[in-house]
PDB file of C-alpha atoms and ligand atoms in Angstrom:
ATOM      1  CA  MET A  12      14.065 -21.438   3.442  1.00  0.00           C
ATOM      2  CA  ASN A  13      14.843 -21.379   7.137  1.00  0.00           C
ATOM      3  CA  ASN A  14      18.606 -21.935   7.035  1.00  0.00           C
ATOM      4  CA  LYS A  15      20.179 -18.568   6.421  1.00  0.00           C
ATOM      5  CA  ASN A  16      23.572 -20.169   5.884  1.00  0.00           C
ATOM      6  CA  SER A  17      22.453 -22.375   3.015  1.00  0.00           C
ATOM      7  CA  ARG A  18      23.818 -21.600  -0.440  1.00  0.00           C
ATOM      8  CA  PRO A  19      21.441 -22.971  -3.062  1.00  0.00           C
ATOM      9  CA  GLU A  20      22.799 -23.340  -6.584  1.00  0.00           C
ATOM     10  CA  ILE A  21      21.649 -21.333  -9.566  1.00  0.00           C
ATOM     11  CA  ILE A  22      20.524 -23.598 -12.355  1.00  0.00           C
ATOM     12  CA  SER A  23      21.228 -21.371 -15.354  1.00  0.00           C
ATOM     13  CA  LYS A  24      24.514 -19.515 -15.794  1.00  0.00           C
ATOM     14  CA  GLU A  25      23.901 -18.326 -19.300  1.00  0.00           C
ATOM     15  CA  LEU A  26      23.716 -14.577 -18.755  1.00  0.00           C
ATOM     16  CA  ASN A  27      26.208 -12.503 -20.699  1.00  0.00           C
ATOM     17  CA  ILE A  28      26.980  -9.914 -18.045  1.00  0.00           C
ATOM     18  CA  ALA A  29      29.666  -8.380 -20.291  1.00  0.00           C
ATOM     19  CA  GLU A  30      26.846  -6.838 -22.333  1.00  0.00           C
ATOM     20  CA  TYR A  31      25.678  -4.716 -19.402  1.00  0.00           C
ATOM     21  CA  ASP A  32      27.137  -1.739 -17.552  1.00  0.00           C
ATOM     22  CA  VAL A  33      24.324  -1.377 -15.031  1.00  0.00           C
ATOM     23  CA  ILE A  34      22.439  -4.265 -13.466  1.00  0.00           C
ATOM     24  CA  PHE A  35      19.296  -3.817 -11.356  1.00  0.00           C
ATOM     25  CA  LEU A  36      19.244  -6.658  -8.852  1.00  0.00           C
ATOM     26  CA  GLY A  37      16.008  -7.278  -6.962  1.00  0.00           C
ATOM     27  CA  PHE A  38      15.183  -9.677  -4.125  1.00  0.00           C
ATOM     28  CA  PRO A  39      13.129 -10.021  -0.936  1.00  0.00           C
ATOM     29  CA  ILE A  40      14.860  -9.170   2.345  1.00  0.00           C
ATOM     30  CA  TRP A  41      15.405 -12.396   4.283  1.00  0.00           C
ATOM     31  CA  TRP A  42      16.880 -12.335   7.754  1.00  0.00           C
ATOM     32  CA  TYR A  43      17.610  -8.606   7.310  1.00  0.00           C
ATOM     33  CA  VAL A  44      19.763  -9.157   4.205  1.00  0.00           C
ATOM     34  CA  ALA A  45      19.528 -10.571   0.665  1.00  0.00           C
ATOM     35  CA  PRO A  46      18.817 -14.313   0.332  1.00  0.00           C
ATOM     36  CA  THR A  47      22.148 -16.123  -0.016  1.00  0.00           C
ATOM     37  CA  ILE A  48      21.340 -17.197  -3.572  1.00  0.00           C
ATOM     38  CA  ILE A  49      21.912 -13.521  -4.441  1.00  0.00           C
ATOM     39  CA  ASN A  50      25.504 -13.887  -3.164  1.00  0.00           C
ATOM     40  CA  THR A  51      25.798 -17.024  -5.294  1.00  0.00           C
ATOM     41  CA  PHE A  52      24.506 -15.081  -8.306  1.00  0.00           C
ATOM     42  CA  LEU A  53      27.053 -12.290  -7.800  1.00  0.00           C
ATOM     43  CA  GLU A  54      29.855 -14.831  -7.399  1.00  0.00           C
ATOM     44  CA  SER A  55      28.807 -16.588 -10.618  1.00  0.00           C
ATOM     45  CA  TYR A  56      29.788 -13.736 -12.940  1.00  0.00           C
ATOM     46  CA  ASP A  57      32.405 -11.021 -13.240  1.00  0.00           C
ATOM     47  CA  PHE A  58      30.794  -7.728 -12.235  1.00  0.00           C
ATOM     48  CA  SER A  59      34.069  -5.752 -12.341  1.00  0.00           C
ATOM     49  CA  ASN A  60      33.520  -2.186 -13.564  1.00  0.00           C
ATOM     50  CA  LYS A  61      29.754  -2.677 -13.435  1.00  0.00           C
ATOM     51  CA  THR A  62      27.215  -0.832 -11.326  1.00  0.00           C
ATOM     52  CA  VAL A  63      24.785  -3.071  -9.449  1.00  0.00           C
ATOM     53  CA  VAL A  64      21.693  -1.237  -8.191  1.00  0.00           C
ATOM     54  CA  LEU A  65      19.848  -3.068  -5.453  1.00  0.00           C
ATOM     55  CA  PHE A  66      16.096  -3.044  -4.981  1.00  0.00           C
ATOM     56  CA  ALA A  67      14.099  -5.137  -2.571  1.00  0.00           C
ATOM     57  CA  THR A  68      10.829  -5.899  -0.898  1.00  0.00           C
ATOM     58  CA  SER A  69      10.503  -6.648   2.793  1.00  0.00           C
ATOM     59  CA  GLY A  70       8.043  -7.220   5.558  1.00  0.00           C
ATOM     60  CA  GLY A  71       9.162  -3.972   7.133  1.00  0.00           C
ATOM     61  CA  SER A  72      12.959  -4.159   7.542  1.00  0.00           C
ATOM     62  CA  GLY A  73      15.203  -1.738   5.717  1.00  0.00           C
ATOM     63  CA  PHE A  74      18.361  -2.622   3.771  1.00  0.00           C
ATOM     64  CA  GLY A  75      20.429  -2.776   6.960  1.00  0.00           C
ATOM     65  CA  LYS A  76      23.720  -4.505   6.139  1.00  0.00           C
ATOM     66  CA  THR A  77      22.412  -5.900   2.845  1.00  0.00           C
ATOM     67  CA  ALA A  78      24.829  -3.959   0.617  1.00  0.00           C
ATOM     68  CA  ALA A  79      27.798  -4.728   2.889  1.00  0.00           C
ATOM     69  CA  GLU A  80      26.973  -8.441   2.849  1.00  0.00           C
ATOM     70  CA  LEU A  81      26.843  -8.440  -0.954  1.00  0.00           C
ATOM     71  CA  LYS A  82      30.106  -6.512  -1.383  1.00  0.00           C
ATOM     72  CA  GLY A  83      31.991  -9.582  -0.242  1.00  0.00           C
ATOM     73  CA  SER A  84      30.627 -11.436  -3.279  1.00  0.00           C
ATOM     74  CA  VAL A  85      31.938  -9.024  -5.931  1.00  0.00           C
ATOM     75  CA  SER A  86      35.339  -7.643  -6.878  1.00  0.00           C
ATOM     76  CA  PRO A  87      36.535  -4.292  -5.458  1.00  0.00           C
ATOM     77  CA  GLU A  88      35.948  -2.853  -8.940  1.00  0.00           C
ATOM     78  CA  THR A  89      32.191  -3.384  -8.650  1.00  0.00           C
ATOM     79  CA  LYS A  90      29.996  -0.494  -7.554  1.00  0.00           C
ATOM     80  CA  ILE A  91      27.044  -1.591  -5.457  1.00  0.00           C
ATOM     81  CA  VAL A  92      24.344   1.047  -5.072  1.00  0.00           C
ATOM     82  CA  GLU A  93      21.876   0.626  -2.236  1.00  0.00           C
ATOM     83  CA  GLY A  94      18.794   1.375  -4.273  1.00  0.00           C
ATOM     84  CA  LYS A  95      15.282   1.353  -2.967  1.00  0.00           C
ATOM     85  CA  LEU A  96      12.855  -0.705  -0.982  1.00  0.00           C
ATOM     86  CA  LEU A  97       9.886  -1.107  -3.284  1.00  0.00           C
ATOM     87  CA  ASN A  98       7.234  -2.157  -0.797  1.00  0.00           C
ATOM     88  CA  GLY A  99       3.756  -1.268  -1.975  1.00  0.00           C
ATOM     89  CA  ASN A 100       2.602  -0.110  -5.361  1.00  0.00           C
ATOM     90  CA  TYR A 101       4.770   2.154  -7.474  1.00  0.00           C
ATOM     91  CA  SER A 102       3.643   3.687 -10.739  1.00  0.00           C
ATOM     92  CA  THR A 103       5.830   3.535 -13.836  1.00  0.00           C
ATOM     93  CA  GLU A 104       6.372   7.277 -13.431  1.00  0.00           C
ATOM     94  CA  GLU A 105       7.602   6.855  -9.863  1.00  0.00           C
ATOM     95  CA  ILE A 106      10.003   4.115 -10.911  1.00  0.00           C
ATOM     96  CA  GLU A 107      11.264   6.228 -13.813  1.00  0.00           C
ATOM     97  CA  LYS A 108      11.805   9.159 -11.480  1.00  0.00           C
ATOM     98  CA  TRP A 109      13.783   6.970  -9.093  1.00  0.00           C
ATOM     99  CA  VAL A 110      15.908   5.466 -11.884  1.00  0.00           C
ATOM    100  CA  ASN A 111      16.609   8.934 -13.311  1.00  0.00           C
ATOM    101  CA  SER A 112      17.575  10.227  -9.860  1.00  0.00           C
ATOM    102  CA  LEU A 113      20.363   7.633  -9.752  1.00  0.00           C
ATOM    103  CA  ASN A 114      22.201   9.527 -12.538  1.00  0.00           C
ATOM    104  CA  LEU A 115      23.575   6.304 -13.971  1.00  0.00           C
TER     105      LEU A 115
HETATM  106  C1  FMN B 201      12.890 -16.836   5.163  1.00  0.00           C
HETATM  107  C2  FMN B 201      12.304 -15.464   5.177  1.00  0.00           C
HETATM  108  C3  FMN B 201      12.951 -14.478   5.923  1.00  0.00           C
HETATM  109  C4  FMN B 201      12.440 -13.169   5.952  1.00  0.00           C
HETATM  110  N1  FMN B 201      13.109 -12.213   6.655  1.00  0.00           N
HETATM  111  C5  FMN B 201      12.615 -10.946   6.671  1.00  0.00           C
HETATM  112  C6  FMN B 201      13.296  -9.913   7.393  1.00  0.00           C
HETATM  113  O1  FMN B 201      14.341 -10.097   8.016  1.00  0.00           O
HETATM  114  N2  FMN B 201      12.760  -8.666   7.369  1.00  0.00           N
HETATM  115  C7  FMN B 201      11.594  -8.365   6.704  1.00  0.00           C
HETATM  116  O2  FMN B 201      11.170  -7.219   6.729  1.00  0.00           O
HETATM  117  N3  FMN B 201      10.932  -9.332   5.997  1.00  0.00           N
HETATM  118  C8  FMN B 201      11.401 -10.602   5.972  1.00  0.00           C
HETATM  119  N4  FMN B 201      10.749 -11.561   5.258  1.00  0.00           N
HETATM  120  C9  FMN B 201       9.567 -11.178   4.462  1.00  0.00           C
HETATM  121  C10 FMN B 201       9.934 -10.995   2.997  1.00  0.00           C
HETATM  122  O3  FMN B 201      10.871  -9.945   2.827  1.00  0.00           O
HETATM  123  C11 FMN B 201       8.668 -10.681   2.179  1.00  0.00           C
HETATM  124  O4  FMN B 201       7.817 -11.760   2.310  1.00  0.00           O
HETATM  125  C12 FMN B 201       9.053 -10.461   0.754  1.00  0.00           C
HETATM  126  O5  FMN B 201       9.645  -9.183   0.623  1.00  0.00           O
HETATM  127  C13 FMN B 201       7.916 -10.589  -0.243  1.00  0.00           C
HETATM  128  O6  FMN B 201       6.823  -9.838   0.120  1.00  0.00           O
HETATM  129  P1  FMN B 201       5.366 -10.507   0.069  1.00  0.00           P
HETATM  130  O7  FMN B 201       5.376 -11.613   1.095  1.00  0.00           O
HETATM  131  O8  FMN B 201       4.440  -9.372   0.448  1.00  0.00           O
HETATM  132  O9  FMN B 201       5.206 -10.977  -1.316  1.00  0.00           O
HETATM  133  C14 FMN B 201      11.245 -12.862   5.218  1.00  0.00           C
HETATM  134  C15 FMN B 201      10.609 -13.878   4.489  1.00  0.00           C
HETATM  135  C16 FMN B 201      11.111 -15.157   4.478  1.00  0.00           C
HETATM  136  C17 FMN B 201      10.393 -16.210   3.675  1.00  0.00           C
END
């Protein structure tokens, strides 16, 4: 996708977000931020009083303004945690250690 302003639709909206307190949200970094369909996803549900932990892959960029760009797509009662860039190979142990370090 070359148009960073496009907002593709999400086909399925059947997730029951109410069942979850913490959501791990992963995506590739595109144009230094999350692909806009991630904004669409966040706008499709009520994430109030939830914690959304971001993780991403990239070609080398960091998170930059990714978290700030996503905050506009959730209510003020949503906690967005800038998680981790997961470029490369991580063992299950490393992932567990990271998740535990978040003290969720
Ligand atoms: C439209 C588009 C924009 C991208 N923009 C960035 C970017 O700004 N920074 C970056 O580090 N990587 C960028 N990438 C690379 C992706 O983040 C990378 O391909 C993705 O994390 C998946 O990794 P893989 O190609 O090794 O599977 C972009 C890729 C595409 C297709």
